[in-house]
Coordinates of C-alpha atoms and ligand atoms in Angstrom, one line a residue:
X600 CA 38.4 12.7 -27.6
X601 CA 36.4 9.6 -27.9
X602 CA 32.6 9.9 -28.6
X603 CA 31.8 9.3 -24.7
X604 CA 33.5 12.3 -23.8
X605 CA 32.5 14.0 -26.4
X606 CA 28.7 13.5 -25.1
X607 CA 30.4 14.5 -21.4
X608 CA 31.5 17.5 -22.4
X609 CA 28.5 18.9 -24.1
X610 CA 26.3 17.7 -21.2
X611 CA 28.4 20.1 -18.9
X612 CA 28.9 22.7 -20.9
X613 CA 24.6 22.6 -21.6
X614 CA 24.4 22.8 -18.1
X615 CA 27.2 25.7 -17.8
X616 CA 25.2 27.9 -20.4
X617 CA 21.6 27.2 -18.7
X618 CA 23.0 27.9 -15.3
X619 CA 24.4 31.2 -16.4
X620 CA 21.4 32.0 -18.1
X621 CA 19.3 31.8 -15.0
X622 CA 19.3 34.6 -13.1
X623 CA 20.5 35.2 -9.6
X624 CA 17.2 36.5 -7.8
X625 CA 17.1 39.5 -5.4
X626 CA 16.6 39.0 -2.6
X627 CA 13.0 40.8 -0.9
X628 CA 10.3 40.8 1.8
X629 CA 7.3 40.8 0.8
X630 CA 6.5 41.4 4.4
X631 CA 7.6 45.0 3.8
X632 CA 5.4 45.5 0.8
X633 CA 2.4 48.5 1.4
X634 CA -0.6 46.3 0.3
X635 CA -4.4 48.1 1.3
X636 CA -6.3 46.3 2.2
X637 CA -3.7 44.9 4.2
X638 CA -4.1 40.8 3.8
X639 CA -5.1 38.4 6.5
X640 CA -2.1 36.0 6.5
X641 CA 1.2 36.4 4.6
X642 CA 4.1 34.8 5.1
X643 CA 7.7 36.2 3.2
X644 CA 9.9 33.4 2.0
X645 CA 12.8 36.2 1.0
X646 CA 13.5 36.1 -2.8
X647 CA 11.6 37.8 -5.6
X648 CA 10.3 36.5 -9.1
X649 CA 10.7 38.6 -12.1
X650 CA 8.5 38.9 -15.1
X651 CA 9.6 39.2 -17.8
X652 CA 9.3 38.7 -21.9
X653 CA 7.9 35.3 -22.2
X654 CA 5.8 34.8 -19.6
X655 CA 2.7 33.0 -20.1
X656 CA -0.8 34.1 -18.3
X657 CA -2.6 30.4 -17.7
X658 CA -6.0 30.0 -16.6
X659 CA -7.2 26.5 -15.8
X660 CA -10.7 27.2 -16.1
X661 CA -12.8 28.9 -19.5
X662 CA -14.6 31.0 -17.2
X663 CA -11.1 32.6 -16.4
X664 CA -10.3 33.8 -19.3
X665 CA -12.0 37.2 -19.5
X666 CA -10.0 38.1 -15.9
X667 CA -6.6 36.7 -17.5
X668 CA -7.4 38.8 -20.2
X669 CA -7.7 41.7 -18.0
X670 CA -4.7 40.7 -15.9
X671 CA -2.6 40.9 -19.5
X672 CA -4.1 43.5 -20.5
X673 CA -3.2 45.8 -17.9
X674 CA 0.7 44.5 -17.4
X675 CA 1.2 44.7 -20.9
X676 CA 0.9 48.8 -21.0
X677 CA 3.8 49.4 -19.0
X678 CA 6.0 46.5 -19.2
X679 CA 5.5 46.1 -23.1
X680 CA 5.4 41.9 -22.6
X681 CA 3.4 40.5 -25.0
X682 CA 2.2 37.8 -22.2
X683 CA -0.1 35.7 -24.0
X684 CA -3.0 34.3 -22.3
X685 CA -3.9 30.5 -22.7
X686 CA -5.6 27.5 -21.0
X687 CA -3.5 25.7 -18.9
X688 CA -1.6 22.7 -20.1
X689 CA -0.2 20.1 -17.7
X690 CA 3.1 20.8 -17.9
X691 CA 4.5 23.8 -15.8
X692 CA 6.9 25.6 -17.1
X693 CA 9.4 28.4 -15.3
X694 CA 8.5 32.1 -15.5
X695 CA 4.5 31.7 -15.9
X696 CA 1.5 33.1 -13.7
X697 CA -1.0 30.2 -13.3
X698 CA -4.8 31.6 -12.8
X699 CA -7.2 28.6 -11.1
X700 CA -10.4 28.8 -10.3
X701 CA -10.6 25.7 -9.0
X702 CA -9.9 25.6 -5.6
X703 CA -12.2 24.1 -2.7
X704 CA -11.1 26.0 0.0
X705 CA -13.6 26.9 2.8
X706 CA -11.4 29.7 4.2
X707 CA -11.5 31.7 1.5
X708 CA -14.8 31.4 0.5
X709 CA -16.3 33.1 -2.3
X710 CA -14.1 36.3 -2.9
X711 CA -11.3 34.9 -1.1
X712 CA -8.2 33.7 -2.5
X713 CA -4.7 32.2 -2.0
X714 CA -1.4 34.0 -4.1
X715 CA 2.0 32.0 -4.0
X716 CA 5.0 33.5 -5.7
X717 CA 8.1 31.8 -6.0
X718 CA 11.3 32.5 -8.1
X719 CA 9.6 30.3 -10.4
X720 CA 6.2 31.1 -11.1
X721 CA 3.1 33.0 -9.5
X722 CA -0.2 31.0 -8.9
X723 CA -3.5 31.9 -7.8
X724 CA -5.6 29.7 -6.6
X725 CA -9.6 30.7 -5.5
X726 CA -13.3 29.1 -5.4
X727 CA -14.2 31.6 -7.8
X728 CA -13.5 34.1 -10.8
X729 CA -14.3 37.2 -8.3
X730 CA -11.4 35.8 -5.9
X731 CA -8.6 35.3 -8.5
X732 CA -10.2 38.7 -9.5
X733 CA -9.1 40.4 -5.9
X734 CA -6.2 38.5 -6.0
X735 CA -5.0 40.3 -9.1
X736 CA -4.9 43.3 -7.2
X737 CA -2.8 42.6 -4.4
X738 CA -0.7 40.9 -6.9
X739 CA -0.3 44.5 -9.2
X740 CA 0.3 46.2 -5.6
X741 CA 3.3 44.0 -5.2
X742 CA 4.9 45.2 -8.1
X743 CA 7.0 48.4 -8.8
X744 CA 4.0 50.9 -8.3
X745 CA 4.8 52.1 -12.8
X746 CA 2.8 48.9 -13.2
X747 CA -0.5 51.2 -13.1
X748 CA 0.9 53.2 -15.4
X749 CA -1.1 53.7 -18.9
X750 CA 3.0 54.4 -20.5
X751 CA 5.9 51.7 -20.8
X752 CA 8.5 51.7 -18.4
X753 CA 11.8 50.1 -18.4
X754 CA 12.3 48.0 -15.4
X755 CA 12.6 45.1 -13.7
X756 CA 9.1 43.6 -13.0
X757 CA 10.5 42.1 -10.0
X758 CA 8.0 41.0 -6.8
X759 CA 8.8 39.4 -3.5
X760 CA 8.1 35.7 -2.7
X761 CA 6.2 34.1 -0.3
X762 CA 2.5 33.3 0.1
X763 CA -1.0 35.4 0.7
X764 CA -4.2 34.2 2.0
X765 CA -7.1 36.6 2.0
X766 CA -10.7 36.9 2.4
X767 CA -13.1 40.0 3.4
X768 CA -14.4 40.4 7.1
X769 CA -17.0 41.6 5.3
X770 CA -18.9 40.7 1.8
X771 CA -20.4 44.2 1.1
X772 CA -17.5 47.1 0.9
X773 CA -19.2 50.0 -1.2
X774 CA -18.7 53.3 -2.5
X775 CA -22.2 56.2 -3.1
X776 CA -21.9 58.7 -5.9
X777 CA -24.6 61.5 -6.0
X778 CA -25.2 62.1 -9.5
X779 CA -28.4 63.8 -8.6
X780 CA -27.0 67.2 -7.1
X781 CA -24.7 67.0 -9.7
X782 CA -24.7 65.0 -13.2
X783 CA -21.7 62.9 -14.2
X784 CA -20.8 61.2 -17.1
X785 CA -20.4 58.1 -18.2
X786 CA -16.4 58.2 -18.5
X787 CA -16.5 59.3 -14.9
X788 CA -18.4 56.6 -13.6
X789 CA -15.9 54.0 -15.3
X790 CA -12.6 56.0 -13.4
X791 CA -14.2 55.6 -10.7
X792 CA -15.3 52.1 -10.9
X793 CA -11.4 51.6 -12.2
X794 CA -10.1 53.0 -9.1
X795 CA -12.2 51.7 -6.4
X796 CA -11.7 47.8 -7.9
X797 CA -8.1 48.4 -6.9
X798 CA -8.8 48.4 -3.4
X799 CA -11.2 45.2 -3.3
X800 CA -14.1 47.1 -3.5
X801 CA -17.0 45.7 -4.4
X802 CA -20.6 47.8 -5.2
X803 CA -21.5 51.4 -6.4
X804 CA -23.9 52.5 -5.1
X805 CA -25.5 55.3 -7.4
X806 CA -28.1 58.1 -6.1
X807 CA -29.8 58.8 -9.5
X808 CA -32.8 60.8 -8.8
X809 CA -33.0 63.8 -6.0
X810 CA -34.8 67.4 -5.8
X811 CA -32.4 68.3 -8.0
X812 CA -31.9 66.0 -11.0
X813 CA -33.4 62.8 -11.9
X814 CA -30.8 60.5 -14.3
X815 CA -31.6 57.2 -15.3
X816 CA -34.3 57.3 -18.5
X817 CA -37.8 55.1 -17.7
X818 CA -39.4 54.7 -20.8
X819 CA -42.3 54.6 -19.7
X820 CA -42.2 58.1 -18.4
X821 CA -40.2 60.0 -20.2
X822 CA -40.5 63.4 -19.0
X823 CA -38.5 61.9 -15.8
X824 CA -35.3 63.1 -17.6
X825 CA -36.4 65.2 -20.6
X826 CA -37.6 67.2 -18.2
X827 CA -36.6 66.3 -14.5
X828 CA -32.7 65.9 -16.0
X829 CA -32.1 69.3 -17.0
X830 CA -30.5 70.9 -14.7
X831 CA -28.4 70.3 -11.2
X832 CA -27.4 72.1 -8.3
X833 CA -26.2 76.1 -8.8
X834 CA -28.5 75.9 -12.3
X835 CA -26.0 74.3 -15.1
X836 CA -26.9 71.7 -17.0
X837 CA -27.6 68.6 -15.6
X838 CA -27.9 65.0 -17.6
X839 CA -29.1 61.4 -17.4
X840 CA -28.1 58.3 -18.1
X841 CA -29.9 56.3 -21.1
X842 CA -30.8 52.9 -20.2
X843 CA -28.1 51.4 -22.8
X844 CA -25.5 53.9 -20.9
X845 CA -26.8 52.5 -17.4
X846 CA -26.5 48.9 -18.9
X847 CA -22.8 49.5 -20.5
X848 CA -21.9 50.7 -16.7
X849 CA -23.5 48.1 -14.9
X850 CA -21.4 45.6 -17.3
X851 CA -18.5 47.7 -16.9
X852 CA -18.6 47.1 -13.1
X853 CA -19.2 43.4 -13.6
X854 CA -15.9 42.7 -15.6
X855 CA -14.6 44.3 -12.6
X856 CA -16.6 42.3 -9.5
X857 CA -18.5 45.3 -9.0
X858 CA -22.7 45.5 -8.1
X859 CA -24.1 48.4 -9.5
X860 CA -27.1 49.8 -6.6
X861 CA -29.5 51.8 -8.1
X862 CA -31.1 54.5 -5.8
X863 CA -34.6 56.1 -6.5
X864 CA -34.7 58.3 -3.7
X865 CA -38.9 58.8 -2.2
X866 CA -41.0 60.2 -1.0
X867 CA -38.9 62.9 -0.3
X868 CA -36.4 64.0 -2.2
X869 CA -38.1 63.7 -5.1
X870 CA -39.1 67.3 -6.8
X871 CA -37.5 66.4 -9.8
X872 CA -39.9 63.9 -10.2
X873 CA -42.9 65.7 -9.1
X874 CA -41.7 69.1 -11.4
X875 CA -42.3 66.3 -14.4
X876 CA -45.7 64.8 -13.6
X877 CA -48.1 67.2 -12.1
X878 CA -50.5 64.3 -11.6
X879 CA -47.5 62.9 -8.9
X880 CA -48.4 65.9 -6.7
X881 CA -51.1 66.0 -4.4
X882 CA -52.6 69.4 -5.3
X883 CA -52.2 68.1 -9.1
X884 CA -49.8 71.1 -9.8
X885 CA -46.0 70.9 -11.0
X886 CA -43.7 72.8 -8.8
X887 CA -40.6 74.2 -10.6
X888 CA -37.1 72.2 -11.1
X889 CA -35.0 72.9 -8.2
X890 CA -31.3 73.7 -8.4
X891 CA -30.9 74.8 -4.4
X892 CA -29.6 72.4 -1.7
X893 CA -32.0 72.7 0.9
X894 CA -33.9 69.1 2.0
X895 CA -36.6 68.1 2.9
X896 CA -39.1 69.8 1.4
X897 CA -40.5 67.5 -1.4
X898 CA -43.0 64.3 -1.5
X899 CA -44.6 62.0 -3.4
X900 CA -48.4 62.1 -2.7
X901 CA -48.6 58.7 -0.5
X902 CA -52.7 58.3 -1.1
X903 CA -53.0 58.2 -4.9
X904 CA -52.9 55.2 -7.2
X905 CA -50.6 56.8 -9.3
X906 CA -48.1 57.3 -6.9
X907 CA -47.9 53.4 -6.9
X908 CA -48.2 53.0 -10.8
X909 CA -45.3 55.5 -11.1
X910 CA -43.3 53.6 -8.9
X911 CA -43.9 49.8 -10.0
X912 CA -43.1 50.6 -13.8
X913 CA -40.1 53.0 -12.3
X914 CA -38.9 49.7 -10.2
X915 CA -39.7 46.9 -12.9
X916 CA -37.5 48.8 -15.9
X917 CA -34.8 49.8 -13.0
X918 CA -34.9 45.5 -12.1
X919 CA -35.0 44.8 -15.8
X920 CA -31.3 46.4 -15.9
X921 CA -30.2 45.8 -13.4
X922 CA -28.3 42.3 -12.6
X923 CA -27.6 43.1 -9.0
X924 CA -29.5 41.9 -6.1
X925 CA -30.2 45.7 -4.6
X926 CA -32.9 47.9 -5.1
X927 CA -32.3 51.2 -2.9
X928 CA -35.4 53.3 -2.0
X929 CA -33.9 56.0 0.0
X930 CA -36.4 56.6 2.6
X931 CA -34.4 59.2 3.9
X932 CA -35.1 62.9 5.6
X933 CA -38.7 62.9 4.1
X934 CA -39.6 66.0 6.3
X935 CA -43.0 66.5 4.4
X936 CA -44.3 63.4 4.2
X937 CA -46.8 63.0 7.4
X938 CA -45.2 59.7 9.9
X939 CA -48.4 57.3 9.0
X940 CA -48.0 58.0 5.4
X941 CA -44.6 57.3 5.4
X942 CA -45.0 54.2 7.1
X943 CA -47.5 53.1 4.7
X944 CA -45.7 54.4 1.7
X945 CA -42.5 52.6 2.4
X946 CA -44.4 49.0 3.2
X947 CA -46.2 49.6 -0.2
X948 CA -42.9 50.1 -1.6
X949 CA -41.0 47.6 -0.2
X950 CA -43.4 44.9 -1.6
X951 CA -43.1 46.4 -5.4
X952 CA -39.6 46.4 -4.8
X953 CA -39.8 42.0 -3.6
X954 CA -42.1 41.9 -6.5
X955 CA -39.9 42.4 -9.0
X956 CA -37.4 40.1 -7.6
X957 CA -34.9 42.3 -5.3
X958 CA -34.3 42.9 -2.2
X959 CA -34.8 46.8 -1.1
X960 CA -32.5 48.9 0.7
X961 CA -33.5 51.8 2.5
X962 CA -31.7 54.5 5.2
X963 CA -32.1 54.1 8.6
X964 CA -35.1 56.0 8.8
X965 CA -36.8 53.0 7.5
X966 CA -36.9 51.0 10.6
X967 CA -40.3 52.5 11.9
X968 CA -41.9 49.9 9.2
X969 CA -42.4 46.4 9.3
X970 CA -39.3 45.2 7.5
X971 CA -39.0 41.9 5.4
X972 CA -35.9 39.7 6.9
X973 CA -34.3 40.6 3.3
X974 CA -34.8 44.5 3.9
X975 CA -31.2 45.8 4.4
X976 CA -30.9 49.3 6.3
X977 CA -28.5 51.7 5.4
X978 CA -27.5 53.0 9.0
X979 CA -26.0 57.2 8.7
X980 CA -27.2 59.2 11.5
X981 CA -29.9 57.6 13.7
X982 CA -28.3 55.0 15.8
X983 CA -32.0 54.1 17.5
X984 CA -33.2 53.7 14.1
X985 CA -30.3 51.4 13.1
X986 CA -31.0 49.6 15.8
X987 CA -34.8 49.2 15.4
X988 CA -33.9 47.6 12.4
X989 CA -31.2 45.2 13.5
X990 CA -33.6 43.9 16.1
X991 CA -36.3 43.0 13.0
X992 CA -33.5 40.9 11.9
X993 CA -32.6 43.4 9.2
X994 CA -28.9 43.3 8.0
X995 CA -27.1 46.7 8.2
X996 CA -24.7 48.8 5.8
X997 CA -22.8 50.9 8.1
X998 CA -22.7 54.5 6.4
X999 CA -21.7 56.9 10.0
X1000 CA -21.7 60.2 8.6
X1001 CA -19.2 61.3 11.6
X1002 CA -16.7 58.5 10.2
X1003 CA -17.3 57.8 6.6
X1004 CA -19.3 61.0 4.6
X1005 CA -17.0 61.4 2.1
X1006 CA -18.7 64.7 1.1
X1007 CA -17.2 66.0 4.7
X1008 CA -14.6 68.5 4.7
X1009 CA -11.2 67.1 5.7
X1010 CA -10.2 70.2 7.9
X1011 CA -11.6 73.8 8.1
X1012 CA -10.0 75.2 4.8
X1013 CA -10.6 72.4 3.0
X1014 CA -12.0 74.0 -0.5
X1015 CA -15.1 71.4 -0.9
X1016 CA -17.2 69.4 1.3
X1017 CA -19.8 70.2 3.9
X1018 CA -19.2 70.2 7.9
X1019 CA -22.4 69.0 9.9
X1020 CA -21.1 66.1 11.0
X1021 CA -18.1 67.4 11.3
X1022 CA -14.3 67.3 9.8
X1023 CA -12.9 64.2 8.7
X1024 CA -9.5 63.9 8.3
X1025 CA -8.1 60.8 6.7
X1026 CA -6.9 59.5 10.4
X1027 CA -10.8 59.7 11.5
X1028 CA -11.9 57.8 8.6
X1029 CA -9.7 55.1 9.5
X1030 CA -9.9 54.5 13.2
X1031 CA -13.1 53.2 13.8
X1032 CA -14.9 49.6 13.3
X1033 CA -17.8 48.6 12.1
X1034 CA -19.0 45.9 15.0
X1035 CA -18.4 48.5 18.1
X1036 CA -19.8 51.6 16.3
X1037 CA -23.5 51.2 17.3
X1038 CA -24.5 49.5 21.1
X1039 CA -26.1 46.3 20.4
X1040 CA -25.3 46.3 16.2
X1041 CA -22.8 43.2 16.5
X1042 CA -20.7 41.6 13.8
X1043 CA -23.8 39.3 12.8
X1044 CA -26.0 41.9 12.2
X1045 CA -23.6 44.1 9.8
X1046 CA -23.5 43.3 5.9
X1047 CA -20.8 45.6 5.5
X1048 CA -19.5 49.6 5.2
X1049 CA -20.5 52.0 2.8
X1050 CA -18.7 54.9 2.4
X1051 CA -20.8 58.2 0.6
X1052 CA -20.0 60.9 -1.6
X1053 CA -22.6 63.6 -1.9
X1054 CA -22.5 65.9 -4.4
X1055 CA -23.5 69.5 -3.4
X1056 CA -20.2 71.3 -3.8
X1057 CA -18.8 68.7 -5.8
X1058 CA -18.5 69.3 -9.4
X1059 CA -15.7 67.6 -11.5
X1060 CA -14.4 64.2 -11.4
X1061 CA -11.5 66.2 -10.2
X1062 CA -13.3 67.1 -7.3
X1063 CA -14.9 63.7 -6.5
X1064 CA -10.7 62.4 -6.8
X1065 CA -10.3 65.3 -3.9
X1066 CA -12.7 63.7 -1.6
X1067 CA -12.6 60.1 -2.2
X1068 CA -8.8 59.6 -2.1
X1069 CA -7.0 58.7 0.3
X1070 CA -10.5 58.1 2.3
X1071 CA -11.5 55.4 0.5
X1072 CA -8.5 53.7 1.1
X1073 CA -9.1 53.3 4.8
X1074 CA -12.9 52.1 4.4
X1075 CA -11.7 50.0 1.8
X1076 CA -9.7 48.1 5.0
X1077 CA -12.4 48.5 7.4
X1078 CA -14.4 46.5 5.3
X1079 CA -11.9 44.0 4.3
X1080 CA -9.2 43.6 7.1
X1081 CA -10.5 42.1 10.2
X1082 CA -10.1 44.4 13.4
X1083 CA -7.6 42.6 14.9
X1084 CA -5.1 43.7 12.2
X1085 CA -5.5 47.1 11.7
X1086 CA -4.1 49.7 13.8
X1087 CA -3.2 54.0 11.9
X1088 CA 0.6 53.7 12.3
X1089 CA 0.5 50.5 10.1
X1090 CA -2.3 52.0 7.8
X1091 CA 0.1 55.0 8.0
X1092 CA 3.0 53.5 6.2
X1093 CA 1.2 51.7 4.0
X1094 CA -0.5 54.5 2.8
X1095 CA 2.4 56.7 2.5
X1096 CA 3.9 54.2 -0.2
X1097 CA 0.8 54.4 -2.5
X1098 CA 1.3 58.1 -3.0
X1099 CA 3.7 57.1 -5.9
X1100 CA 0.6 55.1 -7.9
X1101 CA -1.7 58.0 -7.0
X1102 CA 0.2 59.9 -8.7
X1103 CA 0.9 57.7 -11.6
X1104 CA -3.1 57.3 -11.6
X1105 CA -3.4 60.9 -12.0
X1106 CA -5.7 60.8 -8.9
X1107 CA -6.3 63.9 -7.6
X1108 CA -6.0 63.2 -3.9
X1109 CA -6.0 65.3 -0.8
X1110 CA -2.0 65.0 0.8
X1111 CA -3.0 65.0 4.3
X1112 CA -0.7 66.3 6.7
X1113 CA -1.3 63.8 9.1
X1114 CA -0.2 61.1 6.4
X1115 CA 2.6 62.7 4.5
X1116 CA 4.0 65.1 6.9
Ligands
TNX2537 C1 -28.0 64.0 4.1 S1 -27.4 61.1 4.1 C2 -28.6 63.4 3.1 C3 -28.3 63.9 1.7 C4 -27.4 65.1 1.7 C5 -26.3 64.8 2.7 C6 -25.2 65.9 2.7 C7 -28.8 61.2 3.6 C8 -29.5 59.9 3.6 N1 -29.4 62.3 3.2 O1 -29.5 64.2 1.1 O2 -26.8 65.2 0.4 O3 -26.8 64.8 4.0 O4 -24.2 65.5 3.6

């Protein structure tokens, strides 16, 4: 052989070897795939890439990193890749995920993003960490649904091709937890938080203080929890958050995109308060802790200094932890408070709240003040009230407790949950839309949907899994999917198929029989 064939020859056969190395993809639609919340455009080019060992997380930007690191972090559990994370270099290699932050697309927008998978590599491209963030979780929905899995599996990590781009219909798309009626801890609050983030969501909303319980530690009056803590609905113990516990979920949420909304629930609703500082009642006499579930009966006394000295050092430590934007006030069902007082309580309120920087949220009941244009109203029951505030320009959460109480009972025998605003099966919380749900409440006027869990009967993060999920899964669409898109015998599917990661998850959810029947 002379030496020119000799180069020849070992050219081919390179080539023989590399082309036998690369594999032969499947092919798949990623059309067919079950993503909630289902994404605005996607278009299926047929063929599938396949992670495997030696693929390389990149992230072009340093602010990236901690959300690559996450991304790794949670393939690496049940693939067992090692996927190392690094900056971006210029050259692209085959087989790699490519994180950028540093797109300028106006579609998108802030928690927007653009996914493109091809047999070659996965990139996602967004303005900002947040949307590279969402993206992430379509992105794990693609895959086999062991990749939420906390054990290895052997598989192929194969997902379809083609390319994604999303952005919310809305920008707020929240979840309440009542750990007033009933204390939970700390571990609880991060499952959840875990398990909302998978569906785009985006704050938590917490009710800390009620009749029954108040849980977040003020400093500056102490007896708020030493005493006012102690106990919950039905008498057991209750519990409150330190403000180093508050501060480690608040940051907890953030790694995840998440606002943390702090609720101090007044006037009403507030015996646990009053049972800790005689001086906060009226008469100057402490009632009793109450571990009942009646409403309605409690109030701060609206005419004394105190009240308002109680309330700005309560607002100023909340604002001092708190990185969000939102300060809620409740406002809600404040039976013994007389009308005037109210009003006047709630504008006095409302200006501690915008002293110390944030915006206040109250519930609907609100609206009979004057409300600053960065007021945002909670709508739940009182459609006239909604509306009232709408037409002061104020920007509305839509709560309706017919459509999206997740403390409702699904059906008649379901074992927790309340009924006064009726049954919600997971098909009712589903088929409804935010823009048409209140005459004269347009698009414009609507921040976004909040869906709450109240915590009466509910007891155990078990029980908070049994009302949430699938529920949640639907609201998380409202808020994100525009109307246009959605319609139940899509949802229907699509939800069917996430059984499987429930289940992996370990989420307690309710197997409705108008879902998987
Ligand atoms: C009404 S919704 C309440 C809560 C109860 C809930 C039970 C709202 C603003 N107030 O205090 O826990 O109903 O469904």
């Amino acid at each position: 052989m002379t030496h020119y064939r000799l180069i020849h020859f070992f050219l081919w056969f390179t080539l023989f070897v590399s082309c036998q190395q690369k594999r032969i993809a499947t092919p798949m639609d990623l059309e067919q795939e079950a993503v909630i919340p289902k994404p605005v455009h996607l278009e299926a080019t047929g063929s599938s890439f396949l992670l495997e060992e030696g693929t390389t997380i990149f992230y072009d930007t340093p602010q990236l990193e901690p959300t690559a690191n996450h991304l790794a972090k949670a393939l690496r559990i049940p693939t067992g890749f090692s996927l190392p994370v690094q900056p971006t270099t210029s050259k692209i290699a085959s087989g790699n995920i490519y994180l950028k932050a540093s797109n300028k697309d106006s579609v998108v927008g802030e928690e927007g993003y653009q996914l493109k998978i091809t047999e070659d590599f996965i990139e996602v491209d967004a303005n900002a960490t947040v949307g590279v963030f969402r993206a992430i979780q379509t992105l794990k929905q693609l895959f086999p649904p062991e990749i939420v899995s906390s054990q290895h599996h052997q598989k192929q990590w194969e997902i379809a091709t083609g390319t994604i781009t999303d952005y919310p219909e809305f920008a707020y798309r929240g979840v309440m937890l009542d750990v007033a009626r009933h204390f939970f801890e700390v571990e609880d609050i991060k499952r959840l938080i875990d398990l909302i983030s998978l569906y785009k969501i985006n704050m938590l909303h917490l009710h800390l203080t009620d009749d029954q319980g108040w849980r977040i530690a003020i400093t500056s009056w102490p007896n708020l929890t030493a005493h006012g803590g102690k106990t919950e609905v039905g008498g057991t113990e209750g519990g409150f958050y330190t403000q180093e516990q508050y501060k480690d979920i608040v940051s907890y949420a953030q790694e995840r995109f998440i606002t943390i909304i702090p609720e101090i629930d007044m006037p009403g609703h507030t015996n646990a308060a009053l049972a800790s500082y005689a001086e906060l009642n009226c008469d100057d006499k402490a009632p009793e802790l109450y571990t009942g579930t009646k409403v309605g009966f409690s109030t701060l006394c609206t005419h004394k200094e105190i009240t308002y000295t109680f309330i700005d050092d309560v607002i100023r430590e909340l604002a001092a932890i708190t990185p969000g934007p939102y300060i809620h006030i409740g406002g809600d069902e404040s039976h013994s408070t007389v009308h005037k007082d109210y009003v006047y309580f709630i504008d006095s309120v409302q200006n501690i709240v915008n002293k110390h920087g944030k915006q206040m949220i109250g519930w609907d009941e609100i609206s009979d003040v004057d409300l600053q244009p960065t007021t945002i109203t909670q709508f739940w029951v009182h459609p006239q009230k909604a509306l009232k505030a709408a037409q002061q320009k104020s920007k509305i959460i839509m709560s309706p407790a017919k459509n999206a109480y997740l403390d409702m009972k699904y059906d008649s025998i379901t074992p927790l949950g309340l009924d006064w605003a009726g049954y919600i099966d997971v098909d009712t919380a589903y088929t409804w839309d935010l823009s048409s749900y209140v005459e004269g409440i347009g698009k414009e006027d609507i921040l976004g949907i909040e869906a709450p869990l109240w915590t009466e009967t509910v007891k155990t993060m078990e029980d908070i899994e049994y009302m949430i999920f699938p529920r949640l899964l639907g609201y998380a669409e409202i808020g994100w999917t525009p109307k246009a898109l959605r319609n139940w015998k899509d949802y229907k599917v699509r939800l069917q198929k996430q059984k499987e990661r429930l289940e992996i998850l370990n989420v307690n959810y309710y197997p409705s029989k108008r879902v998987w029947d």
